[in-house]
Coordinates of N, CA and C in Angstrom, one line a residue:
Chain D
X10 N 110.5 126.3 75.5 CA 110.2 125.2 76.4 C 111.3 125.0 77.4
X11 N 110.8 124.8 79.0 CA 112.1 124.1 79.2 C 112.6 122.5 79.4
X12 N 113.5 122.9 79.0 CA 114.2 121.2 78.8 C 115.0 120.7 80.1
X13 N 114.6 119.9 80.2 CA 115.3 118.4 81.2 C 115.9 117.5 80.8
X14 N 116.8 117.3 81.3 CA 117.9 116.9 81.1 C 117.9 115.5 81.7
X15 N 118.3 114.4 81.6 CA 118.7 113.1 82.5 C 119.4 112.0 82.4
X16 N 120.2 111.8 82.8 CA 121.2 110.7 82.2 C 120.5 109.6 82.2
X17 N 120.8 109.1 80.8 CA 119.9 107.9 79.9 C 119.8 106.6 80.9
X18 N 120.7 105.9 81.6 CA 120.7 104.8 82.6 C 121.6 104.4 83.3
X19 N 121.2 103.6 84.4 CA 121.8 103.5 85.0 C 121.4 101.9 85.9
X20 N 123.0 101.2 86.7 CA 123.0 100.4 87.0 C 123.2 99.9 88.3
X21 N 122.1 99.4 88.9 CA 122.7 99.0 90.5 C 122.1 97.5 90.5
X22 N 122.9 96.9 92.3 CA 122.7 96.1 93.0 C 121.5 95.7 93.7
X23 N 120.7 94.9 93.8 CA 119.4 95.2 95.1 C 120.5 95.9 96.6
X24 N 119.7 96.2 97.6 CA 120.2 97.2 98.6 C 121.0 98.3 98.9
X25 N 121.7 98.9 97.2 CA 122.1 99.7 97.1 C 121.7 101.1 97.0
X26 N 122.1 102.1 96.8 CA 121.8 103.5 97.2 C 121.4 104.0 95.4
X27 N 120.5 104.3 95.3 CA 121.2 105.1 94.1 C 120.5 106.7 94.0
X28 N 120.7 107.5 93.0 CA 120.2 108.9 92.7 C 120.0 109.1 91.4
X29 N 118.4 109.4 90.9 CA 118.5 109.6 89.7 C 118.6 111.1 89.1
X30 N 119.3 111.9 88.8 CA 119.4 113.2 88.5 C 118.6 114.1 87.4
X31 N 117.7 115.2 87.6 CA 117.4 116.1 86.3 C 117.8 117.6 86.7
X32 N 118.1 117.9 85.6 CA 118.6 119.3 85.4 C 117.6 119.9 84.4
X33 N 117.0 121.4 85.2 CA 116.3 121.9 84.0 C 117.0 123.2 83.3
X34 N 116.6 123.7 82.5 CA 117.7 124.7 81.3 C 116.7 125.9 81.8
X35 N 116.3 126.5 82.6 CA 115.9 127.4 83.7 C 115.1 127.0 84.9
X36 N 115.2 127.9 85.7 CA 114.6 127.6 86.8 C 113.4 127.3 87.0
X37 N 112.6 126.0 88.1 CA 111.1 126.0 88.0 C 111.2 126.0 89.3
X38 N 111.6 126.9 90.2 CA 111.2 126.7 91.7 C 111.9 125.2 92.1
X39 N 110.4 124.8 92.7 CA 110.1 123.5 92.7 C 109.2 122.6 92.6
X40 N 108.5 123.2 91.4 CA 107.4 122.5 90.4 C 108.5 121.1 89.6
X41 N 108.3 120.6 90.3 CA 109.4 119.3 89.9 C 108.4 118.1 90.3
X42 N 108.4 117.1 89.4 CA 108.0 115.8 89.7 C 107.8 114.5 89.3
X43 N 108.2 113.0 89.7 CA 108.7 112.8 89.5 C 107.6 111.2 89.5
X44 N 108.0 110.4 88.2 CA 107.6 109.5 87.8 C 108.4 108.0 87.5
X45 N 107.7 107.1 87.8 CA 108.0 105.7 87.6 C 107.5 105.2 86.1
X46 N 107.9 104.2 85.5 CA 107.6 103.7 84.2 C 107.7 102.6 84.6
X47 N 107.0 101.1 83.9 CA 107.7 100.1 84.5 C 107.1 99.4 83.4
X48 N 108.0 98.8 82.9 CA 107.6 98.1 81.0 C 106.1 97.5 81.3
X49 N 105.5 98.4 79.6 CA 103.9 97.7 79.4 C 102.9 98.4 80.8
X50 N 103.4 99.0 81.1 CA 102.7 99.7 82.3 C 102.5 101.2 81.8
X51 N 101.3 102.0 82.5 CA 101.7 103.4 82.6 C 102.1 104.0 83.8
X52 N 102.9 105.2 83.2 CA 103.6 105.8 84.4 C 102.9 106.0 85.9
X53 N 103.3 106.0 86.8 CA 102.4 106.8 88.6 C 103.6 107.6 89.2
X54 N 103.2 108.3 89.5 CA 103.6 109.4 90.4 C 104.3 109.1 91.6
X55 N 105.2 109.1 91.7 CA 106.2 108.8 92.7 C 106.0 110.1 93.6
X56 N 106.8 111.3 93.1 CA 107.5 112.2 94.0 C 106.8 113.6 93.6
X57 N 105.9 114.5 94.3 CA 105.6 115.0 93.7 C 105.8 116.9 94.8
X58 N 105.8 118.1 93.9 CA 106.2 119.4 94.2 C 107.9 119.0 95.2
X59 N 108.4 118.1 94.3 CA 110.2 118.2 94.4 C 110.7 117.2 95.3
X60 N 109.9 117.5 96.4 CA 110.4 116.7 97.7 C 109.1 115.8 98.7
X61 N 107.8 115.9 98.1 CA 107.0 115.2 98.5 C 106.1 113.9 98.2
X62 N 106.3 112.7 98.6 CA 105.8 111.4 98.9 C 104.6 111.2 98.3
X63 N 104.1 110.7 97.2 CA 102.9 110.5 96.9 C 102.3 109.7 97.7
X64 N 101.1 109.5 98.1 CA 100.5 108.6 99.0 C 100.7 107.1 98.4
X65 N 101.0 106.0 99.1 CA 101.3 104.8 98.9 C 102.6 104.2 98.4
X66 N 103.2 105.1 98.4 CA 104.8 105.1 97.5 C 105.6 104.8 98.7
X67 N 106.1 103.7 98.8 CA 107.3 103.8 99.9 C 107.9 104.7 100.2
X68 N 108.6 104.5 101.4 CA 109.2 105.8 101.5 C 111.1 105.3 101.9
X69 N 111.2 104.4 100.6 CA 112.2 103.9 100.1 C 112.6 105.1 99.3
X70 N 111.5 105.3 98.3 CA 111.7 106.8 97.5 C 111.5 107.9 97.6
X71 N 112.7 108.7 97.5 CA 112.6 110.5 98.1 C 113.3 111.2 96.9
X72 N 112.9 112.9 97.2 CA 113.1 113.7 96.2 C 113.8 114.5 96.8
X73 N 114.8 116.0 96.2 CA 115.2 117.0 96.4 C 115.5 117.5 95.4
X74 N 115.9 119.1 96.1 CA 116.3 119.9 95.1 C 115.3 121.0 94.8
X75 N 115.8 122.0 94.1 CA 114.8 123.3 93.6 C 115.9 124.2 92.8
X76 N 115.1 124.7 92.3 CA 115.9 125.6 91.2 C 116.0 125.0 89.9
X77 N 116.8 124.5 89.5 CA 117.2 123.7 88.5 C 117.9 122.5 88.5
X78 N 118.3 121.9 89.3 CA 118.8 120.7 89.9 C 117.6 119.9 90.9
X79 N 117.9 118.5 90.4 CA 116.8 118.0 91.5 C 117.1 116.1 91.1
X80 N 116.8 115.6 91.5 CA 117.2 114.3 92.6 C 116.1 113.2 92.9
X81 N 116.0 111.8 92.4 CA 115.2 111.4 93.0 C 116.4 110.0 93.4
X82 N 116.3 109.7 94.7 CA 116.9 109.1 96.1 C 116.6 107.5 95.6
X83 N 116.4 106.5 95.8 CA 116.4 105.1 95.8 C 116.7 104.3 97.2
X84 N 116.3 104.5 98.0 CA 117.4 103.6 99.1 C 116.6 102.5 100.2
X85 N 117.0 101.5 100.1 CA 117.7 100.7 99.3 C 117.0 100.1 98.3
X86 N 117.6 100.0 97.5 CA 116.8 100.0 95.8 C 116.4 98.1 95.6
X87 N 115.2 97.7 95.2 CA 114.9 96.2 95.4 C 114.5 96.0 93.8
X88 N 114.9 95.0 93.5 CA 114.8 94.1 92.4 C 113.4 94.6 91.4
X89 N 111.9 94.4 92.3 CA 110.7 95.3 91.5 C 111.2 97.4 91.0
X90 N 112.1 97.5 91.3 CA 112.4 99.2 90.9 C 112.8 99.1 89.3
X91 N 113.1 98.3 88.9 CA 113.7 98.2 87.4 C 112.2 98.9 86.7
X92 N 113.1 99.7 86.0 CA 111.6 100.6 85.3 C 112.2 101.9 84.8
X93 N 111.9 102.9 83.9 CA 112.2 103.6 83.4 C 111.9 104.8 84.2
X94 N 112.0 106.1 84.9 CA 111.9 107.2 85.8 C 112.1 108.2 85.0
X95 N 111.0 109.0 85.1 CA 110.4 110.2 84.4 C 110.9 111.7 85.4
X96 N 111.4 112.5 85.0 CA 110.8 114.1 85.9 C 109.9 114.6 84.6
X97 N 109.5 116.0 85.3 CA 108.5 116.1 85.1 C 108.0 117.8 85.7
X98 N 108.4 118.7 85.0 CA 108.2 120.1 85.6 C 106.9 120.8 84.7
X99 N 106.3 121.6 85.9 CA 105.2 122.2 85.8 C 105.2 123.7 85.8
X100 N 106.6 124.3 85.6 CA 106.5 125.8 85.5 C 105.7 126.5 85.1
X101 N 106.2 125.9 83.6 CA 105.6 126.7 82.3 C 103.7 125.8 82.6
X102 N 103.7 126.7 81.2 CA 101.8 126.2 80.9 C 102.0 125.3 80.4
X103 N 103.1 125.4 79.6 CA 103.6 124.0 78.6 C 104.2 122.5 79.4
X104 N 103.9 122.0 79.8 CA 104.5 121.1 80.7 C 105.2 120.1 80.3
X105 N 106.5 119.9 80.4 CA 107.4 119.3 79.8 C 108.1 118.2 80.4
X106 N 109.0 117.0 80.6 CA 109.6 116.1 80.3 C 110.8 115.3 80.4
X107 N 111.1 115.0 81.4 CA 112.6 114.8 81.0 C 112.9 113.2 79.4
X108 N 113.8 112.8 79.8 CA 113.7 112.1 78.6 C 113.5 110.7 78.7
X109 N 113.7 110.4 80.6 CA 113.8 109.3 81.4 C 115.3 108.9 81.8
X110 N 115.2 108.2 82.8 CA 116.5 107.0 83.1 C 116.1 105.4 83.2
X111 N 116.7 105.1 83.1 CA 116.1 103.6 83.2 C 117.0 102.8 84.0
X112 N 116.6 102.6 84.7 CA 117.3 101.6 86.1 C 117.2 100.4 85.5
X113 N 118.8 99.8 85.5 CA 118.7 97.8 85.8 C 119.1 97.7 87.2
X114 N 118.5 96.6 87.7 CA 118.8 96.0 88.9 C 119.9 94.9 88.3
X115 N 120.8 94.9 88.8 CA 122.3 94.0 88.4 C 121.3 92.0 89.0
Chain B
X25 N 87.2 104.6 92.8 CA 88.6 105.0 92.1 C 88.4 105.4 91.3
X26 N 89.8 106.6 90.7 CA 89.5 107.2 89.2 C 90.3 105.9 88.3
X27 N 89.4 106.1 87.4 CA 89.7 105.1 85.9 C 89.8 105.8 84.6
X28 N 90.5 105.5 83.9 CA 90.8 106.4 82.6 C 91.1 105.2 81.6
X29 N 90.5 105.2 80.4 CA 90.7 104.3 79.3 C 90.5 104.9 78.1
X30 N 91.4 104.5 77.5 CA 91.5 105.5 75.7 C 90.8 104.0 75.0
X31 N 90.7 104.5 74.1 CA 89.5 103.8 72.9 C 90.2 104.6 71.6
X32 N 90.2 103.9 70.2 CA 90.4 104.5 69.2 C 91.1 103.3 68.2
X33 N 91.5 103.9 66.9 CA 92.1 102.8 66.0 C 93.5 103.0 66.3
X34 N 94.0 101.5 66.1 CA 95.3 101.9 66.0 C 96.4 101.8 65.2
X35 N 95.8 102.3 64.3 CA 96.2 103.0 62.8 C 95.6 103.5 62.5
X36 N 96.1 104.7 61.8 CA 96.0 105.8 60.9 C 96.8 106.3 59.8
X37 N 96.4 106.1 58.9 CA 97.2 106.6 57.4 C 97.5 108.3 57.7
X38 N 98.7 108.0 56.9 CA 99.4 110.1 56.9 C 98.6 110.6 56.3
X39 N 98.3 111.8 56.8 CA 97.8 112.7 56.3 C 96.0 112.4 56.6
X40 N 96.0 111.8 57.5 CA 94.5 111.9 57.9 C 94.8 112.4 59.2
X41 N 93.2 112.1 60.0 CA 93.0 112.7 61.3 C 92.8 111.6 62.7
X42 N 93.7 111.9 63.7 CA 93.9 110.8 64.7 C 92.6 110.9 65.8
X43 N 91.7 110.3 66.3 CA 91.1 110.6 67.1 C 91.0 109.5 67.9
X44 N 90.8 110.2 69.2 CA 90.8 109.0 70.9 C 89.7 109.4 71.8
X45 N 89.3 108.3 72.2 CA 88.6 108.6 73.0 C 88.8 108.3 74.1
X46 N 88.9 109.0 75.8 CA 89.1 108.8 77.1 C 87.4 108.7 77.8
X47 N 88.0 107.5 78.3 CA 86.3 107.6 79.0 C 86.7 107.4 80.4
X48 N 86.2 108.2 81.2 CA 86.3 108.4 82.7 C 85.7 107.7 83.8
X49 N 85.8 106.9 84.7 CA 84.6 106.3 85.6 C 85.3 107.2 87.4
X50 N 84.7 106.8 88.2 CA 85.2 107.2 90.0 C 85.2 108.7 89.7
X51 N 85.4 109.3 89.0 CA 85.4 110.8 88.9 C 84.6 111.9 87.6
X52 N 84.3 113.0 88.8 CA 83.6 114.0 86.8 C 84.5 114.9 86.3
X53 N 84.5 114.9 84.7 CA 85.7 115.5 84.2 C 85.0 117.0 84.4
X54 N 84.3 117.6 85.1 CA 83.9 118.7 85.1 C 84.6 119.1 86.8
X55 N 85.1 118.4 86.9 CA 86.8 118.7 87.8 C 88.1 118.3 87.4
X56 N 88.7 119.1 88.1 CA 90.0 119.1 87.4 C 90.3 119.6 86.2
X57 N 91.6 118.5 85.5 CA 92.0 119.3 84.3 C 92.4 117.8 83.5
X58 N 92.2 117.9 82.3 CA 92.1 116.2 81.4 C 92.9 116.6 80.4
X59 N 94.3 115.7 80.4 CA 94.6 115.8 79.0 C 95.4 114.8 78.0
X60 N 96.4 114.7 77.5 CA 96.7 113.8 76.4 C 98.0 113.7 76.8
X61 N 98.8 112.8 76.9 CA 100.4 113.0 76.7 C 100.7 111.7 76.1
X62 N 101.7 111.9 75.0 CA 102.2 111.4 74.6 C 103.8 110.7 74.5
X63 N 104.0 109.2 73.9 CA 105.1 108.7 74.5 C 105.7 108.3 72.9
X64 N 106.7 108.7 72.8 CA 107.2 107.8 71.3 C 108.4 106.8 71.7
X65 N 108.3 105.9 70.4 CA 109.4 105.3 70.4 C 110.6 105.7 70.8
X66 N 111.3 104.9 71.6 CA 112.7 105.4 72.0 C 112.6 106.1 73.7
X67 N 111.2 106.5 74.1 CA 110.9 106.8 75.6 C 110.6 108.4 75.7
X68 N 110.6 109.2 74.4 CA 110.7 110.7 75.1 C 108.6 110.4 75.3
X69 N 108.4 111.7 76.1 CA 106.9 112.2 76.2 C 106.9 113.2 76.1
X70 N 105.6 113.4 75.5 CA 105.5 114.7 75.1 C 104.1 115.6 75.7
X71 N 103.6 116.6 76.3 CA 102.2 116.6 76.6 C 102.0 117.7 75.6
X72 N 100.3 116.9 75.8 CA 100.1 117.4 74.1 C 98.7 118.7 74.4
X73 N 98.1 118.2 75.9 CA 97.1 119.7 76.0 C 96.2 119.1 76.7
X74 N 95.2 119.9 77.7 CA 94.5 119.6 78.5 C 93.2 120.3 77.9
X75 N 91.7 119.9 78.2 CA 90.9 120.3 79.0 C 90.0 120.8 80.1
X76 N 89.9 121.8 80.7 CA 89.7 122.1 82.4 C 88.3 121.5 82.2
X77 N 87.8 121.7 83.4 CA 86.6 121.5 84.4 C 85.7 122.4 83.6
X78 N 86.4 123.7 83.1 CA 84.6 124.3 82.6 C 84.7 124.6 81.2
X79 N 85.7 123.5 80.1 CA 85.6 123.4 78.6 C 86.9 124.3 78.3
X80 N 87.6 125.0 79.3 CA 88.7 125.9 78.3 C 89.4 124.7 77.9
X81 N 90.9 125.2 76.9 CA 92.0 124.4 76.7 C 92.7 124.9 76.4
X82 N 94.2 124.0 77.1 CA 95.5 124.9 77.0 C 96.5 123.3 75.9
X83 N 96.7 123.8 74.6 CA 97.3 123.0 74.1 C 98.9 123.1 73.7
X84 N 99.8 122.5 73.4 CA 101.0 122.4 73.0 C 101.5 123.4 71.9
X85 N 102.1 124.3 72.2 CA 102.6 125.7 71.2 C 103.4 124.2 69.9
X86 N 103.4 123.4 70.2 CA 104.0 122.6 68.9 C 102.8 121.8 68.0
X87 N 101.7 121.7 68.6 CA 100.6 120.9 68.0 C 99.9 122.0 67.9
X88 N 99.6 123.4 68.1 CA 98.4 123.8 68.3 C 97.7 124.0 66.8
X89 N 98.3 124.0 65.8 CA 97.4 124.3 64.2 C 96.8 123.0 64.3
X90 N 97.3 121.9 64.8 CA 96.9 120.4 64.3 C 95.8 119.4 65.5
X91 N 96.0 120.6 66.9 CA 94.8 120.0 68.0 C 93.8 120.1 68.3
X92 N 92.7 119.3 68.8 CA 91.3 119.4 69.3 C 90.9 119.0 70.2
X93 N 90.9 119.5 71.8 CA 90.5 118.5 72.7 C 89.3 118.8 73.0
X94 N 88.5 117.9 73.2 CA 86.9 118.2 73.8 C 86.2 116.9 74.5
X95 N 85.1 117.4 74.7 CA 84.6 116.8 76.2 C 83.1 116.3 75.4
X96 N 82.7 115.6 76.5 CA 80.9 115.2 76.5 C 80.9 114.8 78.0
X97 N 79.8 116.0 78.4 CA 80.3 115.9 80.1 C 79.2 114.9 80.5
X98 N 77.9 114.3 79.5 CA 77.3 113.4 79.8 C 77.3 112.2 79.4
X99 N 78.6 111.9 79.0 CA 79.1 110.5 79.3 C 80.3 110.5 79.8
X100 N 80.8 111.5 80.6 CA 82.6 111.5 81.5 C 83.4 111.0 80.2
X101 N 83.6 111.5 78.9 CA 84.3 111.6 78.3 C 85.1 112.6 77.6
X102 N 86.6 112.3 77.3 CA 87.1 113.8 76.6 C 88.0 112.5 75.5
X103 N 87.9 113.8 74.4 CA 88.4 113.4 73.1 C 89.7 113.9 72.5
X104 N 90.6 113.5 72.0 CA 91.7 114.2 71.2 C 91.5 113.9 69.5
X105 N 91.9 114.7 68.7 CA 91.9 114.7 67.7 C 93.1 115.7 67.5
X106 N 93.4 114.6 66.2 CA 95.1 115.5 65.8 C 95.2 115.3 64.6
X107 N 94.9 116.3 63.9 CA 94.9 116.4 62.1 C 96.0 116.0 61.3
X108 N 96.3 116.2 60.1 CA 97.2 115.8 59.7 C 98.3 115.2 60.0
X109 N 98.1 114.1 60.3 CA 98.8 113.3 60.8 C 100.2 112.4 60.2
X110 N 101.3 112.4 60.6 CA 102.4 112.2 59.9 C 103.2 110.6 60.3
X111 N 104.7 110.0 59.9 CA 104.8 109.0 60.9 C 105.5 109.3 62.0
X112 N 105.6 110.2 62.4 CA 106.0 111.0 63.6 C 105.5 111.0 64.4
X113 N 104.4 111.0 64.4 CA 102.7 110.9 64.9 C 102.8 109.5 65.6
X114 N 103.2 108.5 65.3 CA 103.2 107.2 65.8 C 104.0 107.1 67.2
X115 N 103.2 106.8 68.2 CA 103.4 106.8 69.7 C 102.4 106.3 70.2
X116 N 102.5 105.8 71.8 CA 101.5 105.0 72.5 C 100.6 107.0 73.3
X117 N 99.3 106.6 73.3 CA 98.8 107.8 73.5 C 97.9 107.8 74.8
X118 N 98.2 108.3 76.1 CA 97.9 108.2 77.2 C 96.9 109.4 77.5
X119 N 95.6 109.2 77.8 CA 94.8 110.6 78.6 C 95.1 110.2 79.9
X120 N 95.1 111.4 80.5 CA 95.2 111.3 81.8 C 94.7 112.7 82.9
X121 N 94.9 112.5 84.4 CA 94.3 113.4 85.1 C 95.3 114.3 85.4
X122 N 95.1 116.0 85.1 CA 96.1 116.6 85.4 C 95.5 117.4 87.4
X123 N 96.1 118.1 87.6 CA 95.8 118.6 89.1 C 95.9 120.1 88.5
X124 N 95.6 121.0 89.8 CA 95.7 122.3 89.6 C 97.2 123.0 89.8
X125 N 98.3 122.1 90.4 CA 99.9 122.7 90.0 C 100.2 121.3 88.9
X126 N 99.2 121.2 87.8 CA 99.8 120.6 86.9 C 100.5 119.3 86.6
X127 N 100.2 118.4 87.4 CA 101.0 117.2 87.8 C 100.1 116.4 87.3
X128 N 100.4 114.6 87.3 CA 99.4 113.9 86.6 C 99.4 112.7 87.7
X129 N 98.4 112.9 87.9 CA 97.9 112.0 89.3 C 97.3 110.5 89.0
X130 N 96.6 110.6 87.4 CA 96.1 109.0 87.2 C 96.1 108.6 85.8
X131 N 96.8 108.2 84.9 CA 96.8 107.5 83.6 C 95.9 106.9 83.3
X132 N 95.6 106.8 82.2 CA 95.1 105.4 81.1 C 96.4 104.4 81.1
X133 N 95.6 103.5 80.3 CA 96.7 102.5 80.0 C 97.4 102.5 78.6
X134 N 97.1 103.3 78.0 CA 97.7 104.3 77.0 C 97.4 103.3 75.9
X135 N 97.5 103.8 74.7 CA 96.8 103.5 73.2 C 98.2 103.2 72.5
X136 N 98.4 102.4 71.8 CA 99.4 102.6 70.8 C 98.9 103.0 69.3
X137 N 99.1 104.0 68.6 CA 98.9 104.2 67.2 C 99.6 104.6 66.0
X138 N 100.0 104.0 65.0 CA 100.9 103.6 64.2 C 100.6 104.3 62.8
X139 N 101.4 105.8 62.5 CA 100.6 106.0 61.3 C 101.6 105.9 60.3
X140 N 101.0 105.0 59.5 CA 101.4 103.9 58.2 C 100.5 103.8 57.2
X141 N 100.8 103.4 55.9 CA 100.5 103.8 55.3 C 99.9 102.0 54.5

């Protein structure tokens, strides 16, 4: 399987910048994508094939990256973003997971 | 709109069999691709296997002795069933819509199921 990677949390300001990082343990191109959680909720689709906008998603939130490294942007990040963020790769048949990050808004 | 809702108990004793039901509305599951992912305690997910549009299935190389996904294409429903079930097994359990590069476009509101005894 491959594994993703993501640092467990993290903390910002309202109007600050942030980046949430995943690393995968081989390469997927850029079958990469990228999910919102937001407590008692199910997840929706933010960012999807690495660097593309799901329809209705602000465009507060962006993606990058390919290969094995990849990025999802925040800017500027507002008080409703507190929620846990998923990646989310589609290489394999097996489709796998990162572990999440979970944003507080300070 | 697509709508997706799981149905099922939520509990199950170890060592029995878990089964859900997803019922579909705005869309027919005889498009696309339908499948199960799961969320455990503590936040990891896991996907557990889909159904396509014309009955195949591609399931989890970690679940596959213990999965069953299937369909009733005349009520827009697909099922999971997971045998032997352990308390490992206990997670909130989401069907949802997968695409053809495999991405998941629309959730349920996911199941929570607790196997206890």
């Amino acid at each position: 399987d491959t594994v993703l990677t993501q640092s467990p949390a993290l903390a910002v300001s309202p109007g600050e910048r942030v980046t949430i990082s995943c690393r995968a343990s081989e390469s997927v191109s850029t079958l990469m994508h990228w999910y919102q959680q937001k407590p008692g909720q199910q997840p929706t689709l933010l960012i999807y094939l690495a660097s593309n906008l799901e329809s209705g998603v602000p465009a507060r939130f962006s993606g990058s990256g390919s290969g094995t490294d990849f990025t999802l942007t925040i800017d500027p990040v507002e008080a409703d973003d507190t929620a846990t963020y998923y990646c989310q790769q589609s290489w394999n048949d097996s489709l796998t997971f990162g572990s999440g990050t979970k944003l507080e808004i300070k | 709109e697509v709508q997706l809702q799981e149905s099922g108990p939520g509990l199950v004793k170890p060592s029995q069999s878990l089964s859900l039901t997803c019922s579909v509305t705005g869309y027919s599951i005889t498009s696309n691709y339908w499948g199960w992912i799961r969320k455990f305690p503590g936040n990891k997910m896991e996907w557990m296997g889909y159904i396509s549009y014309s009955g195949s299935t591609s399931y989890n190389p970690s679940l596959k002795s213990r999965i069953s996904i299937t369909r009733d294409t005349s009520k827009n429903q697909f099922f999971l069933q997971l045998n032997s079930v352990t308390t490992e097994d206990t997670a909130t359990y989401y069907c949802a819509r997968e695409t053809a590069i495999s991405l998941v476009d629309y959730w349920g509101q996911g199941v929570m199921v607790t196997v206890s005894s």
